[in-house]
Amino acid sequence: MGKYIIQRVLQAVPLVFIITLLVFILMKISGDPLGYLAQDPRVTERDRLVLRAKYGLDDPLAMQFVYWVFGDKGLERQVDIEKDGEIDFTVVGERNGIIRGDFGESIRFRKPVTEVIGQFLPNTLLLGTTAFVVTIILSLVIGVFAALRQYTLTDNIITAGTFITYSMPVFLLALILVQIFSIQFRRWGLPSLPVSGMYDPRGDQSVDELVRHMILPVASLALINIAGWSRYIRSTMLEVINSDYIRTARAKGISERRVIFLHALKNASLPLVTLIGLNLPFILSGAVITETIFSWPGMGYMYINALDQFDASLVVAFVLMIAVAVVVFQLLTDVVYAWLDPRIRYD
Amino acid sequence: MKRPGFTLLLVCALMLTLVVGGVSAQEATKTVVTGLHMVGGDIPTIDPHAAETSASIEIINQIFIGLTNQDATTANMEMGIAESMDVSEDGKVFTFKLRQDIPWVRYNPETGAVEQVTDEAGNVRYVNAYDSVYGALRGLAPETASPYSYVPLPYIVGAAEFNSGEGSAEDVMFKALDDYTVQITSPDAASFAASIYGLWVLRAVPQWAIEAGGDSWTEVEYINTFGPYALKEWAHDESITLIKNPFWPGTDAIPQAKIDEVVFRFLDPQQQFAEYLAGTMDAIQVPLEEIERVKADATLSQEYIVGNQPCTYYIGFDNTEAPMDNAHLRLALSYAIDRQSLVDNVTRGGQIPAQWFSRPGLASAPTLETHPDLGVKFNLERAQAELAMALEDLGLASVSELPALSLAYNDSSNHGQIMQAIQQMWTENLGITVTLTAMEPSTYFASISEDAPIIYRAGWCQDYSDANNFLYDVLYSKSSQNDAGWNNADYDALVEQARLESDPEIRRDLYAQAEDILVNQGGGIAPIYWYTINFLVKPNVEYPPSVTGNEAYFEWDITG
């Protein structure tokens, strides 16, 4: 087991390296970060060279990558403006490198990128985790329920319902929910739900308010996932129920409740671990579309705005963070899976 | 064995929703939630010297006041933080006496109240002449690189040299004579210079806060302001909350605020519309596609307001490049656009077909009452006659021999639809086929300034209320904004003369003559429509309609 874990971790290292390299390349091919200064007559050639030296833009590409990852603190770069062999001034590097969490400053927030992420991440985790828990519980309930009543009217209704929500794009579902529960409910004089944000700008920032604001985004996120996941659970559950050992268990006279919940469900939920593990990183990333529609101040919403306004350091940090999270959670999933399922070989 | 039914679970969930949903927040203060002039995402800045977008300027106008101020409902110039203005005989030297009772303030999150700012000795800091001069010089300084510094440059002696890095700050004739007297000298007597001196790019800012906060000085921790409102919270990407400044003395022009808090939400019009219908916003911009629905709705139509916006939508031609250097061809295209049909069928927001460039309502601009027949209107015969002359000039037998023409536009909002309509009118009325080129919105205007496309769309909004801001600042032959390359000696002479003339009626007449040359004889540009704004405002909100495109929230109130 220990050997297996070490092996998987070692496999993940080059993967993270390749991701970092790819992100760096993407950053480089998106253009010269100081290009916009070239047309500004007020920026002198000297200023340009100082900035280029400060960010090491004239270093060899490979070294730029190394400095980006590990930092260039204390590194002295000499600038020769006239190219006459005489050093005009020296610039000292200040970066700590992304490996120490230095992604630079966000141009919009005028704060270090890590601080900005620290501000939005809790909101995303709150929304994402709630939606995730709701999804898991409801898909288990619906999946098992449908499996136990295979081909009955209830099963068919559930099947139809899940197919409808499954095939619906999340933005459409979100807008339909807003139309019904926020706008029409208000029109009909019923208690309505807020359209967007985390709190009512006029009200207090109470937990009540927060819960009210969470209902629609959580519902949009959960409904779509429940549809897919409950189908998945239904089919694995059916497979298990029809297997030999369940028949044996029943034949031994064990109560139906024990058969279903102890024997069948435990085995049927094994594939769920994979599903959960692979989806966990996307709690971090925030649901970009859902957060945007509901103006939920989370990572996804921040990412869209950062893209829109060319906040490159924020975009890079976000992409890298999610990519690494995917690798880490995949690793964890493999490990947990190996631990749960003795049939998986460690070597 | 009994299991709780699935339906029961759903019912429980629904009931929970309703119970929690029934709890609503109590209103303790008068608060208005607005989305006017706001867009989705964040606003770029609230630093008066870095501001460029209408959203930024809107916030700045509530928390920093200029020497002079433009009244939002009349567009007239009035006093801001100055209590009086004295102009010398030759019209070049402006002396402003500042009020002595306007303190710098900040919002204290711990006490939840606005408090006056004190200096090291514990005395209240009042906005004085030195703050004003510091602000003006910061706005003009080359290292600030303010996007609006070009506007006041021609109206302050020494400013252009200082801004280009050649002159020094001492030579800028924007001086403090004593603690509360500011004197500004203009190179020539321009009657509207006083309104330019009130622009955000010259406003007073807190030197001590900027030195303490650096680039973050506009955050709540550092910022000091002095307008009728103070900054309470800036939740980036979400909203800005302004709180009433009880220390604003209340002047004739700018009274104390009546509403305690104004929340500006950064939402796109569609999201604003949903919030408005859900009752969570009080004032919003109506998305274009919802205007028909709003007009037809019994309740919404009562809350619908069409306001003026001092902007002109136009088609620019590259006057320097063949074949658009031919005036007859430009006029043919301009006369072939049915502007009325365009605003009735495409834009449908109550826009006014533009007959000329300087938006009526600006000081000294011609109006439809004074000059009903001025400028250009859809005229098929004239268009075809001009086309025939153009073809003759160019030595072509038919339109099919014209070189391929393309019409460039920034691919946002409804520009695409408008361009398609214009493209179709040119095909149907003249037989000229142009191709449409959609361009990246964020870099569109930069690329037009770099090298204007052969035909392109553009819009211009006032920086200050005067026809000079349109006809001289944009289309004077030597103006840096003259992307079209329009160059006509008679036109230049007229706008130069009007710029220095002091009688408003004579100026209006000079501008009318200049417009006639621009749109009717030379076809330098093709004006399309004059902008309007479509708002929805809740009936309990007392909203003084703005004609300037900026809102004065200190004039708003909530009733009932």
Tab-separated table of N, CA and C in Angstrom, chain A residues 14-134:
chain	number	residue	atom	x	y	z
A	14	PRO	N	5.852	14.809	-12.183
A	14	PRO	CA	6.073	15.320	-13.546
A	14	PRO	C	4.813	15.954	-14.136
A	15	LEU	N	3.658	15.450	-13.733
A	15	LEU	CA	2.402	15.998	-14.250
A	15	LEU	C	2.260	17.460	-13.827
A	16	VAL	N	2.504	17.720	-12.545
A	16	VAL	CA	2.421	19.100	-12.045
A	16	VAL	C	3.448	19.964	-12.763
A	17	PHE	N	4.642	19.388	-13.002
A	17	PHE	CA	5.677	20.148	-13.694
A	17	PHE	C	5.205	20.532	-15.101
A	18	ILE	N	4.638	19.543	-15.802
A	18	ILE	CA	4.191	19.807	-17.177
A	18	ILE	C	3.093	20.875	-17.180
A	19	ILE	N	2.187	20.783	-16.205
A	19	ILE	CA	1.116	21.778	-16.115
A	19	ILE	C	1.700	23.175	-15.917
A	20	THR	N	2.662	23.262	-14.983
A	20	THR	CA	3.294	24.557	-14.704
A	20	THR	C	3.942	25.108	-15.966
A	21	LEU	N	4.620	24.221	-16.687
A	21	LEU	CA	5.284	24.643	-17.909
A	21	LEU	C	4.266	25.129	-18.941
A	22	LEU	N	3.175	24.379	-19.073
A	22	LEU	CA	2.140	24.758	-20.040
A	22	LEU	C	1.556	26.125	-19.697
A	23	VAL	N	1.267	26.329	-18.408
A	23	VAL	CA	0.707	27.620	-17.989
A	23	VAL	C	1.697	28.736	-18.295
A	24	PHE	N	2.978	28.461	-18.043
A	24	PHE	CA	4.008	29.460	-18.334
A	24	PHE	C	4.035	29.786	-19.823
A	25	ILE	N	3.957	28.732	-20.644
A	25	ILE	CA	3.988	28.952	-22.098
A	25	ILE	C	2.771	29.772	-22.539
A	26	LEU	N	1.605	29.407	-21.988
A	26	LEU	CA	0.386	30.161	-22.312
A	26	LEU	C	0.565	31.631	-21.966
A	27	MET	N	1.163	31.860	-20.796
A	27	MET	CA	1.373	33.225	-20.334
A	27	MET	C	2.294	33.969	-21.292
A	28	LYS	N	3.330	33.265	-21.762
A	28	LYS	CA	4.308	33.902	-22.645
A	28	LYS	C	3.730	34.196	-24.023
A	29	ILE	N	2.944	33.242	-24.553
A	29	ILE	CA	2.448	33.490	-25.926
A	29	ILE	C	1.285	34.466	-25.936
A	30	SER	N	0.781	34.848	-24.735
A	30	SER	CA	-0.312	35.823	-24.763
A	30	SER	C	0.217	37.235	-24.999
A	31	GLY	N	1.496	37.375	-25.185
A	31	GLY	CA	2.008	38.674	-25.610
A	31	GLY	C	2.938	39.320	-24.608
A	32	ASP	N	3.569	40.399	-25.048
A	32	ASP	CA	4.497	41.126	-24.199
A	32	ASP	C	3.708	41.909	-23.159
A	33	PRO	N	3.943	41.626	-21.854
A	33	PRO	CA	3.159	42.317	-20.833
A	33	PRO	C	3.401	43.825	-20.822
A	34	LEU	N	4.522	44.262	-21.359
A	34	LEU	CA	4.782	45.699	-21.376
A	34	LEU	C	4.504	46.302	-22.747
A	35	GLY	N	3.908	45.494	-23.632
A	35	GLY	CA	3.654	45.951	-24.996
A	35	GLY	C	2.847	47.237	-25.042
A	36	TYR	N	1.906	47.365	-24.092
A	36	TYR	CA	1.030	48.531	-24.130
A	36	TYR	C	1.796	49.833	-23.881
A	37	LEU	N	2.988	49.723	-23.290
A	37	LEU	CA	3.765	50.929	-23.012
A	37	LEU	C	4.447	51.457	-24.260
A	38	ALA	N	4.598	50.566	-25.253
A	38	ALA	CA	5.384	50.933	-26.434
A	38	ALA	C	4.783	52.146	-27.142
A	39	GLN	N	3.425	52.285	-27.063
A	39	GLN	CA	2.803	53.378	-27.809
A	39	GLN	C	2.655	54.645	-26.979
A	40	ASP	N	3.058	54.577	-25.704
A	40	ASP	CA	2.863	55.725	-24.834
A	40	ASP	C	4.085	56.631	-24.898
A	41	PRO	N	3.902	57.815	-25.470
A	41	PRO	CA	5.070	58.689	-25.667
A	41	PRO	C	5.682	59.162	-24.349
A	42	ARG	N	4.893	59.051	-23.252
A	42	ARG	CA	5.402	59.577	-21.987
A	42	ARG	C	6.338	58.601	-21.290
A	43	VAL	N	6.353	57.342	-21.773
A	43	VAL	CA	7.243	56.363	-21.149
A	43	VAL	C	8.563	56.380	-21.903
A	44	THR	N	9.631	56.673	-21.200
A	44	THR	CA	10.926	56.784	-21.876
A	44	THR	C	11.532	55.407	-22.091
A	45	GLU	N	12.512	55.361	-22.975
A	45	GLU	CA	13.235	54.131	-23.265
A	45	GLU	C	13.863	53.584	-21.983
A	46	ARG	N	14.362	54.494	-21.153
A	46	ARG	CA	14.997	54.098	-19.905
A	46	ARG	C	13.979	53.400	-18.986
A	47	ASP	N	12.784	53.995	-18.859
A	47	ASP	CA	11.740	53.391	-18.024
A	47	ASP	C	11.422	51.980	-18.507
A	48	ARG	N	11.328	51.862	-19.824
A	48	ARG	CA	10.995	50.559	-20.407
A	48	ARG	C	12.048	49.516	-20.047
A	49	LEU	N	13.311	49.935	-20.179
A	49	LEU	CA	14.392	48.992	-19.890
A	49	LEU	C	14.425	48.626	-18.408
A	50	VAL	N	14.155	49.607	-17.531
A	50	VAL	CA	14.134	49.320	-16.094
A	50	VAL	C	13.056	48.276	-15.807
A	51	LEU	N	11.858	48.489	-16.401
A	51	LEU	CA	10.765	47.545	-16.169
A	51	LEU	C	11.106	46.165	-16.723
A	52	ARG	N	11.691	46.148	-17.918
A	52	ARG	CA	12.043	44.858	-18.522
A	52	ARG	C	13.033	44.121	-17.641
A	53	ALA	N	13.998	44.882	-17.080
A	53	ALA	CA	15.002	44.258	-16.223
A	53	ALA	C	14.352	43.792	-14.923
A	54	LYS	N	13.431	44.611	-14.393
A	54	LYS	CA	12.791	44.275	-13.133
A	54	LYS	C	12.047	42.942	-13.248
A	55	TYR	N	11.384	42.741	-14.369
A	55	TYR	CA	10.629	41.502	-14.554
A	55	TYR	C	11.421	40.444	-15.315
A	56	GLY	N	12.679	40.731	-15.590
A	56	GLY	CA	13.540	39.757	-16.244
A	56	GLY	C	13.051	39.340	-17.620
A	57	LEU	N	12.451	40.274	-18.362
A	57	LEU	CA	11.845	39.896	-19.641
A	57	LEU	C	12.883	39.625	-20.724
A	58	ASP	N	14.127	40.041	-20.468
A	58	ASP	CA	15.150	39.798	-21.478
A	58	ASP	C	16.015	38.581	-21.147
A	59	ASP	N	15.701	37.896	-20.035
A	59	ASP	CA	16.429	36.672	-19.701
A	59	ASP	C	16.081	35.583	-20.713
A	60	PRO	N	16.948	34.550	-20.820
A	60	PRO	CA	16.560	33.413	-21.670
A	60	PRO	C	15.257	32.802	-21.146
A	61	LEU	N	14.422	32.269	-22.037
A	61	LEU	CA	13.106	31.752	-21.652
A	61	LEU	C	13.184	30.733	-20.518
A	62	ALA	N	14.150	29.831	-20.614
A	62	ALA	CA	14.268	28.779	-19.604
A	62	ALA	C	14.524	29.397	-18.234
A	63	MET	N	15.374	30.437	-18.196
A	63	MET	CA	15.664	31.086	-16.922
A	63	MET	C	14.437	31.850	-16.424
A	64	GLN	N	13.680	32.436	-17.357
A	64	GLN	CA	12.460	33.140	-16.943
A	64	GLN	C	11.523	32.177	-16.225
A	65	PHE	N	11.465	30.947	-16.761
A	65	PHE	CA	10.604	29.940	-16.145
A	65	PHE	C	11.101	29.602	-14.737
A	66	VAL	N	12.406	29.408	-14.619
A	66	VAL	CA	12.998	29.077	-13.316
A	66	VAL	C	12.723	30.202	-12.314
A	67	TYR	N	12.941	31.457	-12.734
A	67	TYR	CA	12.724	32.579	-11.827
A	67	TYR	C	11.260	32.707	-11.448
A	68	TRP	N	10.389	32.396	-12.415
A	68	TRP	CA	8.947	32.491	-12.148
A	68	TRP	C	8.557	31.473	-11.070
A	69	VAL	N	9.113	30.272	-11.183
A	69	VAL	CA	8.764	29.224	-10.227
A	69	VAL	C	9.465	29.437	-8.886
A	70	PHE	N	10.773	29.708	-8.938
A	70	PHE	CA	11.538	29.742	-7.683
A	70	PHE	C	11.868	31.151	-7.194
A	71	GLY	N	11.573	32.162	-7.985
A	71	GLY	CA	11.846	33.524	-7.556
A	71	GLY	C	13.215	33.999	-7.984
A	72	ASP	N	13.401	35.315	-7.935
A	72	ASP	CA	14.694	35.864	-8.325
A	72	ASP	C	15.131	36.885	-7.285
A	73	LYS	N	14.714	36.667	-6.039
A	73	LYS	CA	15.018	37.646	-4.996
A	73	LYS	C	16.522	37.820	-4.863
A	74	GLY	N	16.953	39.064	-4.905
A	74	GLY	CA	18.360	39.356	-4.714
A	74	GLY	C	19.185	39.245	-5.985
A	75	LEU	N	18.584	38.714	-7.050
A	75	LEU	CA	19.330	38.575	-8.306
A	75	LEU	C	19.542	39.960	-8.933
A	76	GLU	N	20.794	40.245	-9.303
A	76	GLU	CA	21.074	41.563	-9.879
A	76	GLU	C	21.111	41.475	-11.401
A	77	ARG	N	20.386	42.375	-12.043
A	77	ARG	CA	20.443	42.420	-13.504
A	77	ARG	C	21.033	43.763	-13.904
A	78	GLN	N	22.003	43.702	-14.818
A	78	GLN	CA	22.657	44.942	-15.228
A	78	GLN	C	22.087	45.410	-16.546
A	79	VAL	N	21.829	46.710	-16.632
A	79	VAL	CA	21.230	47.247	-17.851
A	79	VAL	C	22.201	48.217	-18.507
A	80	ASP	N	22.366	47.992	-19.799
A	80	ASP	CA	23.248	48.852	-20.575
A	80	ASP	C	22.382	49.504	-21.646
A	81	ILE	N	22.018	50.792	-21.418
A	81	ILE	CA	21.035	51.419	-22.313
A	81	ILE	C	21.593	51.608	-23.724
A	82	GLU	N	22.808	52.166	-23.803
A	82	GLU	CA	23.320	52.488	-25.147
A	82	GLU	C	23.996	51.297	-25.819
A	83	LYS	N	24.066	50.178	-25.130
A	83	LYS	CA	24.763	48.993	-25.648
A	83	LYS	C	26.222	49.319	-25.947
A	84	ASP	N	26.840	50.111	-25.065
A	84	ASP	CA	28.219	50.483	-25.298
A	84	ASP	C	29.166	49.753	-24.340
A	85	GLY	N	28.637	48.711	-23.701
A	85	GLY	CA	29.476	47.942	-22.798
A	85	GLY	C	29.582	48.547	-21.411
A	86	GLU	N	29.015	49.750	-21.258
A	86	GLU	CA	29.094	50.405	-19.954
A	86	GLU	C	27.770	50.182	-19.210
A	87	ILE	N	27.830	49.649	-17.992
A	87	ILE	CA	26.600	49.343	-17.262
A	87	ILE	C	25.995	50.634	-16.713
A	88	ASP	N	24.751	50.921	-17.103
A	88	ASP	CA	24.131	52.175	-16.676
A	88	ASP	C	23.481	52.061	-15.308
A	89	PHE	N	22.817	50.952	-15.046
A	89	PHE	CA	22.283	50.751	-13.695
A	89	PHE	C	21.991	49.275	-13.462
A	90	THR	N	21.730	48.946	-12.199
A	90	THR	CA	21.503	47.567	-11.818
A	90	THR	C	20.133	47.471	-11.149
A	91	VAL	N	19.379	46.441	-11.525
A	91	VAL	CA	18.060	46.248	-10.929
A	91	VAL	C	18.094	44.950	-10.130
A	92	VAL	N	17.545	44.990	-8.925
A	92	VAL	CA	17.556	43.794	-8.081
A	92	VAL	C	16.180	43.124	-8.116
A	93	GLY	N	16.171	41.796	-8.373
A	93	GLY	CA	14.917	41.050	-8.438
A	93	GLY	C	14.211	41.010	-7.089
A	94	GLU	N	12.870	40.945	-7.119
A	94	GLU	CA	12.108	40.990	-5.872
A	94	GLU	C	11.128	39.837	-5.734
A	95	ARG	N	11.065	38.989	-6.757
A	95	ARG	CA	10.009	37.968	-6.712
A	95	ARG	C	10.408	36.771	-5.856
A	96	ASN	N	9.407	36.167	-5.196
A	96	ASN	CA	9.657	34.987	-4.369
A	96	ASN	C	9.383	33.685	-5.107
A	97	GLY	N	8.735	33.786	-6.260
A	97	GLY	CA	8.432	32.582	-7.023
A	97	GLY	C	7.106	31.972	-6.627
A	98	ILE	N	6.451	31.330	-7.603
A	98	ILE	CA	5.116	30.785	-7.325
A	98	ILE	C	5.189	29.644	-6.321
A	99	ILE	N	6.340	29.006	-6.212
A	99	ILE	CA	6.453	27.888	-5.288
A	99	ILE	C	6.281	28.369	-3.846
A	100	ARG	N	6.564	29.653	-3.602
A	100	ARG	CA	6.311	30.225	-2.274
A	100	ARG	C	5.025	31.051	-2.286
A	101	GLY	N	4.200	30.821	-3.290
A	101	GLY	CA	2.896	31.494	-3.312
A	101	GLY	C	2.943	32.919	-3.833
A	102	ASP	N	4.046	33.320	-4.465
A	102	ASP	CA	4.113	34.684	-4.992
A	102	ASP	C	3.668	34.702	-6.456
A	103	PHE	N	2.411	35.006	-6.667
A	103	PHE	CA	1.895	35.080	-8.034
A	103	PHE	C	1.859	36.515	-8.527
A	104	GLY	N	2.444	37.411	-7.756
A	104	GLY	CA	2.421	38.820	-8.142
A	104	GLY	C	1.159	39.506	-7.660
A	105	GLU	N	0.928	40.695	-8.206
A	105	GLU	CA	-0.216	41.489	-7.775
A	105	GLU	C	-1.317	41.471	-8.812
A	106	SER	N	-2.555	41.496	-8.345
A	106	SER	CA	-3.673	41.657	-9.259
A	106	SER	C	-3.756	43.127	-9.634
A	107	ILE	N	-3.862	43.413	-10.947
A	107	ILE	CA	-3.871	44.822	-11.349
A	107	ILE	C	-5.172	45.506	-10.955
A	108	ARG	N	-6.247	44.741	-10.828
A	108	ARG	CA	-7.515	45.387	-10.496
A	108	ARG	C	-7.656	45.617	-9.003
A	109	PHE	N	-7.256	44.634	-8.222
A	109	PHE	CA	-7.464	44.743	-6.776
A	109	PHE	C	-6.305	45.453	-6.086
A	110	ARG	N	-5.169	45.594	-6.831
A	110	ARG	CA	-3.963	46.194	-6.269
A	110	ARG	C	-3.568	45.507	-4.957
A	111	LYS	N	-3.705	44.188	-4.962
A	111	LYS	CA	-3.345	43.378	-3.794
A	111	LYS	C	-2.654	42.132	-4.314
A	112	PRO	N	-1.861	41.446	-3.456
A	112	PRO	CA	-1.271	40.181	-3.907
A	112	PRO	C	-2.375	39.200	-4.309
A	113	VAL	N	-2.075	38.415	-5.344
A	113	VAL	CA	-3.062	37.484	-5.884
A	113	VAL	C	-3.583	36.517	-4.817
A	114	THR	N	-2.669	36.059	-3.954
A	114	THR	CA	-3.095	35.088	-2.940
A	114	THR	C	-4.146	35.702	-2.007
A	115	GLU	N	-3.989	37.001	-1.742
A	115	GLU	CA	-4.957	37.675	-0.880
A	115	GLU	C	-6.332	37.753	-1.556
A	116	VAL	N	-6.306	38.028	-2.865
A	116	VAL	CA	-7.563	38.124	-3.609
A	116	VAL	C	-8.269	36.767	-3.599
A	117	ILE	N	-7.477	35.715	-3.860
A	117	ILE	CA	-8.077	34.377	-3.871
A	117	ILE	C	-8.626	34.051	-2.482
A	118	GLY	N	-7.869	34.436	-1.454
A	118	GLY	CA	-8.325	34.212	-0.089
A	118	GLY	C	-9.649	34.887	0.211
A	119	GLN	N	-9.924	35.951	-0.529
A	119	GLN	CA	-11.165	36.681	-0.308
A	119	GLN	C	-12.355	35.971	-0.975
A	120	PHE	N	-12.125	35.368	-2.153
A	120	PHE	CA	-13.234	34.779	-2.896
A	120	PHE	C	-13.436	33.292	-2.606
A	121	LEU	N	-12.345	32.616	-2.225
A	121	LEU	CA	-12.428	31.176	-2.049
A	121	LEU	C	-13.468	30.754	-1.003
A	122	PRO	N	-13.549	31.403	0.174
A	122	PRO	CA	-14.534	30.959	1.165
A	122	PRO	C	-15.969	30.982	0.627
A	123	ASN	N	-16.306	32.004	-0.179
A	123	ASN	CA	-17.666	32.094	-0.727
A	123	ASN	C	-17.954	30.920	-1.654
A	124	THR	N	-16.924	30.585	-2.465
A	124	THR	CA	-17.088	29.478	-3.388
A	124	THR	C	-17.203	28.158	-2.629
A	125	LEU	N	-16.360	27.993	-1.598
A	125	LEU	CA	-16.400	26.752	-0.824
A	125	LEU	C	-17.766	26.593	-0.164
A	126	LEU	N	-18.306	27.683	0.344
A	126	LEU	CA	-19.615	27.637	1.002
A	126	LEU	C	-20.685	27.153	0.024
A	127	LEU	N	-20.707	27.797	-1.161
A	127	LEU	CA	-21.712	27.438	-2.154
A	127	LEU	C	-21.469	26.028	-2.688
A	128	GLY	N	-20.201	25.746	-3.044
A	128	GLY	CA	-19.851	24.481	-3.672
A	128	GLY	C	-20.080	23.304	-2.729
A	129	THR	N	-19.653	23.441	-1.484
A	129	THR	CA	-19.787	22.327	-0.545
A	129	THR	C	-21.256	22.044	-0.261
A	130	THR	N	-22.029	23.101	-0.056
A	130	THR	CA	-23.456	22.902	0.197
A	130	THR	C	-24.097	22.157	-0.973
A	131	ALA	N	-23.824	22.656	-2.173
A	131	ALA	CA	-24.414	22.027	-3.350
A	131	ALA	C	-23.957	20.574	-3.463
A	132	PHE	N	-22.700	20.340	-3.113
A	132	PHE	CA	-22.112	19.005	-3.221
A	132	PHE	C	-22.804	18.035	-2.253
A	133	VAL	N	-22.957	18.473	-1.016
A	133	VAL	CA	-23.592	17.622	-0.002
A	133	VAL	C	-25.044	17.335	-0.389
A	134	VAL	N	-25.740	18.389	-0.799
A	134	VAL	CA	-27.132	18.208	-1.228
A	134	VAL	C	-27.193	17.209	-2.379
